[in-house]
Amino acid sequence: MSEGSFSKVGVVGLGTMGAGIAEVLARGGLAVVGVEINQEALERGRGHLEKSTGRAVKRGRLTEDGQREILDRIRLTTAFGDLADCDLVVEAVPERLDLKHKVFAELDKVVRDDAILATNTSSLSVTAIAAATGRPAKVVGVHFFNPAPVMKLVEVIGTVLTEDGAVDRVAALVRGLGKTPVVIGDRAGFVANRLLFGYLNDAASMLETRHATRDDIDTAMTAGGGLPMGPFTLMDLIGLDTCLEVLEAIYAETRDRRHAPAPVLRELVTAGLLGRKTGRGFYSYGDAAADAGPAQDGPPPSVAIVGDGELSRAFAAAVNAAGAPAAKVEEADLVVASGEDIDLAAVEGRAKDGAVVLGEGGLTGGGALAAHKPEADRPLVEIGVTPVTPPEAADRAVALVARLGLTPVRCRARRGFIVDALRFPYLNDAVAMLDAGYADADAIDAAMALGCGYPAGPIAEIDRLGIGRALDQLEYDPDEANPGVSDRLREQWDLGLTFR
Ligand SMILES: NC(=O)c1ccc[n+]([C@@H]2O[C@H](COP(=O)([O-])OP(=O)(O)OC[C@H]3O[C@@H](n4cnc5c(N)ncnc54)[C@H](O)[C@@H]3O)[C@@H](O)[C@H]2O)c1
């Protein structure tokens, strides 16, 4: 069996990505030639392949015969000359342009003239790699995600030099391998990383400016943003050196301040704290289990709900679910007041001593705290503090909210709190990408849902949350130039349209 116009495919570099890509190709029935730099690295590559397919056998997803067939289809070698009769070669050596140039020069010499050469680079220019070969029309990017056997997304990149048909052939191969190809041009970060890293960098800046703690930001984005992991957990997993490299590449192209790597990233990398792989990054690994957050024990507090604003309605539902006793404002441990014409200061004046009063945005300057619940059906409650908030009031608020079965985090009471402050600039970036004709809505949504495991892509997400809310969060002012806000977002709003 072979996939379309390719039957024999080479993979150069059998590290984390190359071994995974070789496995995917062999699972698809293709003959694979895997090349490593020396015998020792080759054995390491063989180890990756055996371990990964062995895991599939253990989980019952592959028979032992199936595993043997896959491994038999992969020929391992240290001789570039063995790639001579490949139809396609995928390069997956470390992310250094000089090294990529060296490997492509070698490939150019040994591989058939009509074969396609592909790079798995994450952040280098595919055009720069192509231009240094004698066959730039036959060079494309195929960006697999880690781990390649599992992740469904593959970004397929054509440059201005790529000949007609090459990208389509590679995209057809990717589809035949059971993956979803997203075809795009050669811009730093492609789709998924370009959108992801702006957000990760914003999170790092948020930590640096002490808007919120590492744990609260991570919790906010999982419990309130619905993401599979928080930004600091993810950066540690990717490796902070890689994060810095990708951001530098994107920043060099966009010159957008949001992509200028947050100084804390550079500091950690300089100190050799690269994340999981070195045992320490934003988090330390191998320590005793992390603090589980505020204790949820103790009976649910008595709660008074005032008004029917969003916050009050969300808390009413939580109070119901927790079976918490309803109380008068004068007697309640926790008072939640939101809605039109709510005088928060007056509510606060009626509350008993030591009660926590949560309001929506509006602050009294007294003890009342601003709270925000980004999604009614998710457990997160963001508690905003100001310079005049007594710290013990914030502690009490966190404890009381946790006892209602909700997930509290605290941050400065500033626009967007944590979740909205991080997600709306990211959604705006996605709309700008769409507007630039760089990728269509399906491609953008597939990139984030399949490449990053987001519950929904950003274009679908902006329709769900509402363009009005996005413009509000991005501080859009129709009477001013708003360089940060995508024109497309404003147009859709003016025309009363959703994106889909
Ligand atoms: N790791 C990821 O999450 C990830 C995800 C997507 C893309 N990428 C990209 O994939 C590429 C490879 O990354 P990785 O994480 O697999 O790196 P890695 O360090 O795990 O593997 C690279 C392999 O290339 C081999 N190698 C080095 N020089 C060679 C040469 N001259 N000839 C043959 N083999 C050589 C090394 O021995 C090593 O086994 C990079 O361009 C990276 O940006 C990485």
Coordinates of C-alpha atoms and ligand atoms in Angstrom, one line a residue:
M1 CA 0.0 0.0 0.0
S2 CA 1.2 3.5 -0.6
E3 CA -0.3 7.0 0.0
G4 CA -1.2 8.6 -3.3
S5 CA 1.9 9.7 -5.2
F6 CA 4.3 8.7 -2.5
S7 CA 5.4 5.2 -1.7
K8 CA 8.9 5.6 -0.1
V9 CA 9.5 8.4 2.3
G10 CA 12.7 9.4 4.1
V11 CA 12.9 10.9 7.6
V12 CA 16.1 12.7 8.7
G13 CA 16.6 12.9 12.4
L14 CA 14.8 10.3 14.6
G15 CA 14.5 12.4 17.8
T16 CA 11.2 13.3 19.5
M17 CA 9.5 14.4 16.2
G18 CA 11.3 12.4 13.6
A19 CA 10.7 9.0 15.3
G20 CA 7.0 9.9 15.6
I21 CA 6.7 11.0 12.0
A22 CA 8.5 7.8 10.8
E23 CA 6.0 5.7 12.9
V24 CA 3.0 7.6 11.4
L25 CA 4.3 7.0 7.8
A26 CA 4.9 3.3 8.5
R27 CA 1.5 2.9 10.1
G28 CA 0.1 4.4 6.8
G29 CA 1.8 1.5 4.9
L30 CA 4.7 3.5 3.4
A31 CA 8.2 2.3 3.2
V32 CA 10.3 4.5 5.4
V33 CA 14.1 5.2 5.5
G34 CA 15.2 6.8 8.8
V35 CA 18.5 8.5 8.8
E36 CA 20.5 9.5 11.9
I37 CA 23.8 11.2 12.4
N38 CA 25.7 8.3 14.0
Q39 CA 25.1 4.7 15.2
E40 CA 24.4 5.8 18.8
A41 CA 21.7 8.3 17.7
L42 CA 20.3 5.6 15.4
E43 CA 19.9 3.2 18.3
R44 CA 18.2 6.0 20.3
G45 CA 15.8 6.5 17.4
R46 CA 15.2 2.7 17.2
G47 CA 14.4 2.8 21.0
H48 CA 11.8 5.6 20.5
L49 CA 10.1 3.6 17.8
E50 CA 10.0 0.4 19.8
K51 CA 8.8 2.1 22.9
S52 CA 6.1 4.1 21.2
T53 CA 4.7 1.1 19.2
G54 CA 5.2 -1.1 22.2
R55 CA 3.0 1.2 24.2
A56 CA 0.3 0.9 21.6
V57 CA 0.5 -2.9 21.9
K58 CA 0.2 -2.7 25.7
R59 CA -2.9 -0.5 25.4
G60 CA -4.5 -3.0 23.0
R61 CA -4.4 -0.6 20.1
L62 CA -1.9 -2.6 18.0
T63 CA -1.2 -6.4 17.8
E64 CA 2.3 -7.7 18.1
D65 CA 2.2 -8.7 14.4
G66 CA 1.1 -5.2 13.6
Q67 CA 4.0 -3.7 15.5
R68 CA 6.5 -6.0 13.7
E69 CA 5.0 -5.0 10.4
I70 CA 5.3 -1.3 11.2
L71 CA 8.9 -1.6 12.4
D72 CA 9.8 -3.8 9.4
R73 CA 8.7 -1.0 7.1
I74 CA 11.3 1.4 8.7
R75 CA 14.8 1.0 7.5
L76 CA 17.3 2.7 9.8
T77 CA 20.6 3.9 8.4
T78 CA 23.4 6.5 8.9
A79 CA 24.0 6.9 5.2
F80 CA 22.2 9.8 3.4
G81 CA 22.8 7.9 0.2
D82 CA 20.1 5.4 1.2
L83 CA 17.5 8.2 0.6
A84 CA 18.3 8.2 -3.1
D85 CA 15.1 6.6 -4.3
C86 CA 12.7 8.3 -1.9
D87 CA 9.7 10.3 -3.3
L88 CA 9.6 12.5 -0.3
V89 CA 12.1 13.3 2.6
V90 CA 11.0 14.9 5.8
E91 CA 13.7 16.6 7.8
A92 CA 13.4 16.7 11.6
V93 CA 16.9 17.7 12.9
P94 CA 17.3 20.3 15.6
E95 CA 16.0 23.8 15.1
R96 CA 19.0 25.6 13.7
L97 CA 19.1 27.2 10.3
D98 CA 22.7 26.4 9.6
L99 CA 22.1 22.7 10.4
K100 CA 18.9 22.7 8.2
H101 CA 20.9 24.2 5.4
K102 CA 23.6 21.6 5.8
V103 CA 21.1 18.7 5.7
F104 CA 19.2 20.1 2.7
A105 CA 22.4 20.6 0.8
E106 CA 23.2 16.9 1.4
L107 CA 19.6 15.9 0.5
D108 CA 19.9 18.0 -2.7
K109 CA 22.9 15.9 -3.7
V110 CA 21.6 12.5 -3.1
V111 CA 17.8 12.5 -3.5
R112 CA 16.1 12.1 -6.9
D113 CA 15.5 15.5 -8.7
D114 CA 11.7 15.1 -8.8
A115 CA 11.4 14.2 -5.1
I116 CA 9.9 16.6 -2.6
L117 CA 11.9 17.8 0.4
A118 CA 10.0 18.8 3.5
T119 CA 11.0 20.4 6.8
N120 CA 9.3 19.9 10.1
T121 CA 10.6 23.3 11.4
S122 CA 8.4 25.1 14.0
S123 CA 9.8 28.6 13.7
L124 CA 12.4 28.9 10.9
S125 CA 11.5 30.3 7.5
V126 CA 10.7 27.5 5.1
T127 CA 11.5 30.0 2.3
A128 CA 15.0 30.5 3.8
I129 CA 15.5 26.7 3.9
A130 CA 14.1 26.3 0.3
A131 CA 16.1 29.1 -1.2
A132 CA 19.4 27.5 -0.2
T133 CA 18.6 24.4 -2.2
G134 CA 18.9 23.7 -5.9
R135 CA 15.2 22.8 -6.0
P136 CA 13.3 25.4 -4.1
A137 CA 10.1 24.6 -6.1
K138 CA 10.1 21.2 -4.4
V139 CA 10.5 22.3 -0.8
V140 CA 7.5 22.5 1.5
G141 CA 7.0 22.6 5.3
V142 CA 5.1 19.7 7.0
H143 CA 4.7 20.8 10.6
F144 CA 3.6 17.8 12.8
F145 CA 2.7 18.3 16.4
N146 CA 4.1 16.5 19.4
P147 CA 3.4 13.6 19.9
A148 CA 3.1 13.0 16.1
P149 CA 1.4 9.6 16.3
V150 CA -1.4 11.1 18.4
M151 CA -1.9 14.7 17.3
K152 CA -4.2 15.1 14.3
L153 CA -3.1 18.4 13.0
V154 CA -0.4 18.9 10.4
E155 CA 0.3 22.3 9.0
V156 CA 1.4 22.1 5.4
I157 CA 3.4 25.1 4.2
G158 CA 4.0 26.3 0.7
T159 CA 6.4 29.2 0.0
V160 CA 6.4 31.7 -2.9
L161 CA 8.9 29.4 -4.5
T162 CA 6.9 26.1 -4.2
E163 CA 5.6 24.7 -7.5
D164 CA 1.9 24.1 -8.1
G165 CA 0.8 20.7 -6.9
A166 CA 3.5 20.0 -4.4
V167 CA 1.6 21.3 -1.4
D168 CA -1.6 19.5 -2.6
R169 CA 0.3 16.2 -2.9
V170 CA 1.7 16.5 0.6
A171 CA -1.7 17.5 2.0
A172 CA -3.3 14.5 0.3
L173 CA -0.6 12.3 1.9
V174 CA -1.3 13.8 5.3
R175 CA -5.0 13.2 4.9
G176 CA -4.3 9.6 3.8
L177 CA -2.4 9.1 7.1
G178 CA -5.6 9.9 9.0
K179 CA -4.5 13.5 9.9
T180 CA -6.0 16.9 9.2
P181 CA -3.8 19.0 7.0
V182 CA -4.1 22.8 7.2
V183 CA -2.5 24.5 4.1
I184 CA -0.9 27.9 4.7
G185 CA 1.8 30.3 3.7
D186 CA 5.2 30.7 5.2
R187 CA 4.7 33.1 8.2
A188 CA 6.6 32.7 11.5
G189 CA 4.7 30.4 13.8
F190 CA 2.3 29.3 11.0
V191 CA -1.2 29.3 12.5
A192 CA -1.2 27.4 15.7
N193 CA 2.1 28.7 17.2
R194 CA 1.5 32.2 16.0
L195 CA -1.8 32.3 17.9
L196 CA -0.7 30.2 20.9
F197 CA 2.5 32.0 21.7
G198 CA 1.0 35.5 21.8
Y199 CA -1.3 34.2 24.5
L200 CA 1.5 32.4 26.4
N201 CA 3.7 35.5 26.3
D202 CA 0.8 37.6 27.6
A203 CA 0.4 35.1 30.5
A204 CA 4.1 35.5 31.3
S205 CA 3.8 39.3 31.3
M206 CA 0.8 39.0 33.5
L207 CA 2.8 37.1 36.0
E208 CA 5.7 39.5 35.8
T209 CA 3.5 42.5 36.4
R210 CA 2.0 40.7 39.4
H211 CA -1.5 40.8 38.0
A212 CA -2.0 37.3 39.4
T213 CA 0.1 34.3 40.5
R214 CA 1.3 31.4 38.3
D215 CA -1.2 29.0 40.0
D216 CA -4.1 31.4 39.7
I217 CA -3.5 32.1 36.0
D218 CA -3.1 28.3 35.3
T219 CA -6.3 27.6 37.2
A220 CA -8.2 30.4 35.6
M221 CA -7.4 29.2 32.1
T222 CA -8.4 25.6 32.8
A223 CA -11.4 26.1 35.1
G224 CA -12.7 29.2 33.4
G225 CA -11.2 29.1 29.9
G226 CA -11.8 25.4 29.4
L227 CA -8.3 24.8 28.2
P228 CA -6.6 21.4 28.7
M229 CA -3.8 23.0 30.7
G230 CA -2.7 26.4 32.0
P231 CA -0.1 28.5 30.2
F232 CA 2.7 27.9 32.7
T233 CA 2.2 24.2 32.7
L234 CA 2.2 24.2 28.9
M235 CA 5.3 26.4 28.6
D236 CA 7.2 24.1 31.0
L237 CA 6.1 21.1 28.9
I238 CA 7.1 22.7 25.6
G239 CA 10.5 23.8 27.1
L240 CA 11.2 27.5 27.9
D241 CA 14.1 27.6 25.4
T242 CA 11.8 26.5 22.6
C243 CA 9.2 29.1 23.8
L244 CA 11.8 31.8 23.7
E245 CA 13.0 30.7 20.2
V246 CA 9.5 30.6 18.7
L247 CA 8.6 34.0 20.2
E248 CA 11.8 35.6 18.9
A249 CA 11.0 34.2 15.4
I250 CA 7.5 35.6 15.5
Y251 CA 8.6 38.9 17.0
A252 CA 11.2 39.3 14.3
E253 CA 8.4 39.1 11.7
T254 CA 5.5 41.0 13.4
R255 CA 7.4 43.5 15.6
D256 CA 4.3 43.4 17.7
R257 CA 5.1 44.2 21.3
R258 CA 2.9 41.3 22.4
H259 CA 5.4 38.9 20.8
A260 CA 8.5 40.5 22.4
P261 CA 9.5 37.7 24.7
A262 CA 8.6 38.5 28.3
P263 CA 11.9 39.1 30.3
V264 CA 11.0 36.4 32.8
L265 CA 11.3 33.8 30.0
R266 CA 14.7 35.0 29.1
E267 CA 15.8 35.0 32.7
L268 CA 14.6 31.4 33.3
V269 CA 16.3 30.2 30.1
T270 CA 19.6 32.0 31.0
A271 CA 19.4 30.4 34.4
G272 CA 19.1 26.9 32.7
L273 CA 15.6 26.5 34.1
L274 CA 14.0 25.1 30.9
G275 CA 10.9 23.5 32.3
R276 CA 10.0 19.8 32.7
K277 CA 13.1 18.6 30.9
T278 CA 15.5 20.2 33.4
G279 CA 13.2 19.6 36.4
R280 CA 12.4 23.2 36.9
G281 CA 10.9 26.1 34.9
F282 CA 7.9 28.1 36.1
Y283 CA 7.2 25.0 38.3
S284 CA 9.6 22.7 40.1
Y285 CA 9.1 19.0 39.3
G286 CA 9.7 16.1 41.5
D287 CA 8.7 18.0 44.6
A288 CA 6.0 17.0 46.9
A289 CA 2.5 17.4 45.4
A290 CA 1.6 21.0 45.0
D291 CA -0.8 22.8 47.2
A292 CA -4.3 21.7 46.3
G293 CA -5.7 25.2 46.6
P294 CA -8.1 26.6 49.1
A295 CA -9.7 24.0 51.3
Q296 CA -13.3 23.2 50.4
D297 CA -14.2 21.8 53.7
G298 CA -16.5 23.4 56.1
P299 CA -20.3 23.8 55.6
P300 CA -21.4 26.0 52.7
P301 CA -21.6 29.6 53.9
S302 CA -24.9 31.5 54.2
V303 CA -25.4 33.6 51.1
A304 CA -27.5 36.6 50.2
I305 CA -28.0 37.4 46.5
V306 CA -29.0 40.9 45.5
G307 CA -30.1 41.9 42.0
D308 CA -30.2 39.7 39.0
G309 CA -27.0 40.6 37.2
E310 CA -24.9 37.9 35.6
L311 CA -22.8 37.4 38.8
S312 CA -25.9 37.1 41.0
R313 CA -27.5 34.6 38.7
A314 CA -24.3 32.5 38.5
F315 CA -24.0 32.5 42.3
A316 CA -27.7 31.7 42.7
A317 CA -27.2 28.6 40.7
A318 CA -24.1 27.6 42.7
V319 CA -25.8 28.2 46.0
N320 CA -28.6 26.0 44.8
A321 CA -26.2 23.2 43.8
A322 CA -24.3 23.4 47.0
G323 CA -27.4 23.5 49.2
A324 CA -26.2 26.6 50.9
P325 CA -28.6 28.4 53.1
A326 CA -30.1 31.6 51.8
A327 CA -29.8 34.6 54.2
K328 CA -30.7 38.2 54.5
V329 CA -28.0 40.7 53.5
E330 CA -27.7 41.7 57.2
E331 CA -26.9 38.0 58.3
A332 CA -25.1 36.5 55.3
D333 CA -21.4 35.4 55.4
L334 CA -21.3 36.1 51.7
V335 CA -23.3 38.8 49.8
V336 CA -23.3 38.8 46.0
A337 CA -24.8 42.0 44.5
S338 CA -25.0 42.7 40.8
G339 CA -27.4 44.0 38.3
E340 CA -28.7 47.4 37.1
D341 CA -29.0 50.2 39.7
I342 CA -27.2 48.2 42.4
D343 CA -25.7 50.5 45.0
L344 CA -22.8 48.4 46.1
A345 CA -21.8 50.8 48.9
A346 CA -25.3 50.7 50.3
V347 CA -25.3 46.9 50.2
E348 CA -22.0 46.8 51.9
G349 CA -23.3 49.2 54.6
R350 CA -26.0 46.7 55.4
A351 CA -23.8 43.6 55.6
K352 CA -22.7 42.3 58.9
D353 CA -19.1 42.7 60.1
G354 CA -16.7 40.3 58.6
A355 CA -19.0 39.4 55.7
V356 CA -17.6 39.3 52.2
V357 CA -19.4 41.4 49.6
L358 CA -18.8 40.6 46.0
G359 CA -19.9 43.0 43.3
E360 CA -19.5 43.0 39.5
G361 CA -16.7 45.3 38.5
G362 CA -18.0 48.4 40.5
L363 CA -15.8 48.9 43.6
T364 CA -16.8 50.9 46.6
G365 CA -13.4 51.6 48.0
G366 CA -14.5 49.8 51.1
G367 CA -14.2 46.1 51.7
A368 CA -16.3 45.0 48.7
L369 CA -14.5 42.9 46.1
A370 CA -15.0 42.9 42.4
A371 CA -15.8 39.4 41.1
H372 CA -16.1 38.0 37.7
K373 CA -17.4 34.7 36.4
P374 CA -16.3 34.4 32.8
E375 CA -18.6 31.5 32.0
A376 CA -21.8 30.8 33.9
D377 CA -21.4 27.1 33.3
R378 CA -17.8 26.8 34.4
P379 CA -16.7 26.7 38.0
L380 CA -14.3 29.6 38.0
V381 CA -14.8 32.8 40.0
E382 CA -12.2 35.5 39.6
I383 CA -11.9 37.8 42.6
G384 CA -10.4 41.2 41.9
V385 CA -8.5 43.1 44.5
T386 CA -7.5 46.7 44.5
P387 CA -4.7 48.5 46.4
V388 CA -7.2 49.3 49.2
T389 CA -8.6 45.8 49.5
P390 CA -7.6 44.3 52.9
P391 CA -5.7 41.1 52.1
E392 CA -7.7 39.2 54.7
A393 CA -10.9 40.1 52.9
A394 CA -9.6 38.6 49.7
D395 CA -8.5 35.4 51.7
R396 CA -12.0 35.2 53.2
A397 CA -13.6 35.6 49.8
V398 CA -11.5 32.8 48.3
A399 CA -12.3 30.4 51.2
L400 CA -16.1 31.2 51.1
V401 CA -16.3 30.8 47.3
A402 CA -14.4 27.5 47.5
R403 CA -16.9 26.3 50.1
L404 CA -19.7 26.8 47.6
G405 CA -18.0 24.2 45.3
L406 CA -16.7 27.0 43.0
T407 CA -13.1 27.5 42.0
P408 CA -11.8 30.9 43.1
V409 CA -8.7 32.7 41.9
R410 CA -7.6 36.2 42.7
C411 CA -6.1 38.9 40.5
R412 CA -6.0 42.7 40.3
A413 CA -9.4 44.1 39.7
R414 CA -8.6 45.2 36.2
R415 CA -10.4 44.9 32.9
G416 CA -10.8 41.3 31.9
F417 CA -9.5 39.9 35.1
I418 CA -7.5 36.9 34.0
V419 CA -9.5 34.8 31.5
D420 CA -10.9 37.6 29.3
A421 CA -7.7 39.6 29.5
L422 CA -5.9 36.6 28.0
R423 CA -8.4 35.3 25.6
F424 CA -9.7 38.3 23.8
P425 CA -6.4 39.5 22.4
Y426 CA -5.8 35.9 21.2
L427 CA -9.3 35.9 19.5
N428 CA -8.5 39.3 18.0
D429 CA -5.2 37.9 16.6
A430 CA -7.2 35.0 15.0
V431 CA -9.6 37.4 13.4
A432 CA -6.7 39.5 12.0
M433 CA -5.2 36.3 10.6
L434 CA -8.5 35.5 8.9
D435 CA -8.8 39.1 7.6
A436 CA -5.3 39.0 6.1
G437 CA -6.4 36.0 4.0
Y438 CA -3.6 33.9 5.6
A439 CA -5.9 31.1 6.5
D440 CA -9.7 30.5 6.4
A441 CA -11.9 30.1 9.5
D442 CA -11.9 26.3 9.2
A443 CA -8.2 26.1 9.0
I444 CA -7.7 28.5 12.0
D445 CA -10.3 26.6 14.1
A446 CA -8.8 23.2 13.2
A447 CA -5.3 24.4 14.0
M448 CA -6.2 25.4 17.6
A449 CA -8.7 22.6 18.3
L450 CA -6.5 19.8 16.8
G451 CA -3.0 21.3 17.3
C452 CA -3.5 22.7 20.8
G453 CA -6.4 20.7 22.2
Y454 CA -8.7 23.7 22.7
P455 CA -12.3 22.9 23.2
A456 CA -13.2 25.1 20.2
G457 CA -11.3 27.1 17.6
P458 CA -11.1 30.9 18.1
I459 CA -13.5 31.9 15.3
A460 CA -16.2 29.6 16.7
E461 CA -15.3 30.9 20.1
I462 CA -15.7 34.6 19.2
D463 CA -19.2 33.8 17.8
R464 CA -20.1 32.1 21.0
L465 CA -18.8 34.8 23.3
G466 CA -20.1 37.7 21.2
I467 CA -18.3 40.3 19.1
G468 CA -19.7 43.0 21.4
R469 CA -18.0 41.5 24.4
A470 CA -14.7 41.2 22.5
L471 CA -14.8 44.9 21.4
D472 CA -15.6 45.9 24.9
Q473 CA -12.7 43.9 26.4
L474 CA -10.3 45.2 23.7
E475 CA -11.4 48.8 24.7
Y476 CA -12.6 49.5 21.2
D477 CA -13.7 53.1 20.8
P478 CA -15.5 53.9 17.5
D479 CA -14.3 57.6 17.7
E480 CA -10.6 56.7 17.9
A481 CA -8.0 54.9 15.9
N482 CA -7.7 51.4 17.4
P483 CA -4.6 50.0 16.0
G484 CA -4.9 46.9 18.3
V485 CA -8.4 45.9 17.3
S486 CA -8.9 44.0 14.0
D487 CA -10.9 46.1 11.5
R488 CA -12.7 42.9 10.6
L489 CA -14.0 42.5 14.1
R490 CA -15.5 46.0 14.0
E491 CA -17.0 45.5 10.5
Q492 CA -18.7 42.2 11.6
W493 CA -20.1 44.1 14.6
D494 CA -21.3 47.1 12.5
L495 CA -23.0 44.7 10.1
G496 CA -24.5 42.6 12.9
L497 CA -22.9 39.5 11.5
T498 CA -21.4 36.5 13.2
F499 CA -18.4 34.8 11.6
R500 CA -20.1 31.6 10.6
Ligands
LIG1 N1 9.7 18.8 19.9 C1 8.5 19.4 19.5 O1 7.6 19.5 20.3 C2 8.4 19.8 18.1 C3 7.1 20.0 17.6 C4 7.0 20.3 16.2 C5 8.1 20.6 15.5 N2 9.4 20.4 16.0 C6 10.5 20.6 15.2 O2 11.0 19.4 14.8 C7 12.4 19.4 14.6 C8 13.1 18.4 15.4 O3 12.8 18.6 16.8 P1 12.9 17.5 17.9 O4 12.2 18.0 19.1 O5 12.5 16.2 17.3 O6 14.5 17.4 18.1 P2 15.4 16.3 18.8 O7 16.6 17.0 19.3 O8 14.5 15.4 19.7 O9 15.8 15.4 17.6 C9 16.6 15.8 16.5 C10 17.4 14.5 16.0 O10 18.1 14.9 14.9 C11 19.3 14.2 14.9 N3 20.3 14.9 14.0 C12 21.0 16.0 14.3 N4 21.8 16.3 13.3 C13 21.6 15.4 12.3 C14 22.1 15.2 11.0 N5 23.0 16.1 10.5 N6 21.6 14.2 10.3 C15 20.7 13.4 10.8 N7 20.2 13.5 12.0 C16 20.6 14.5 12.8 C17 19.7 14.1 16.3 O11 20.6 13.1 16.6 C18 18.3 13.9 17.0 O12 18.0 12.6 17.2 C19 12.8 20.9 14.9 O13 12.9 21.6 13.7 C20 11.7 21.3 15.8 O14 11.5 22.7 15.7 C21 9.5 20.0 17.3

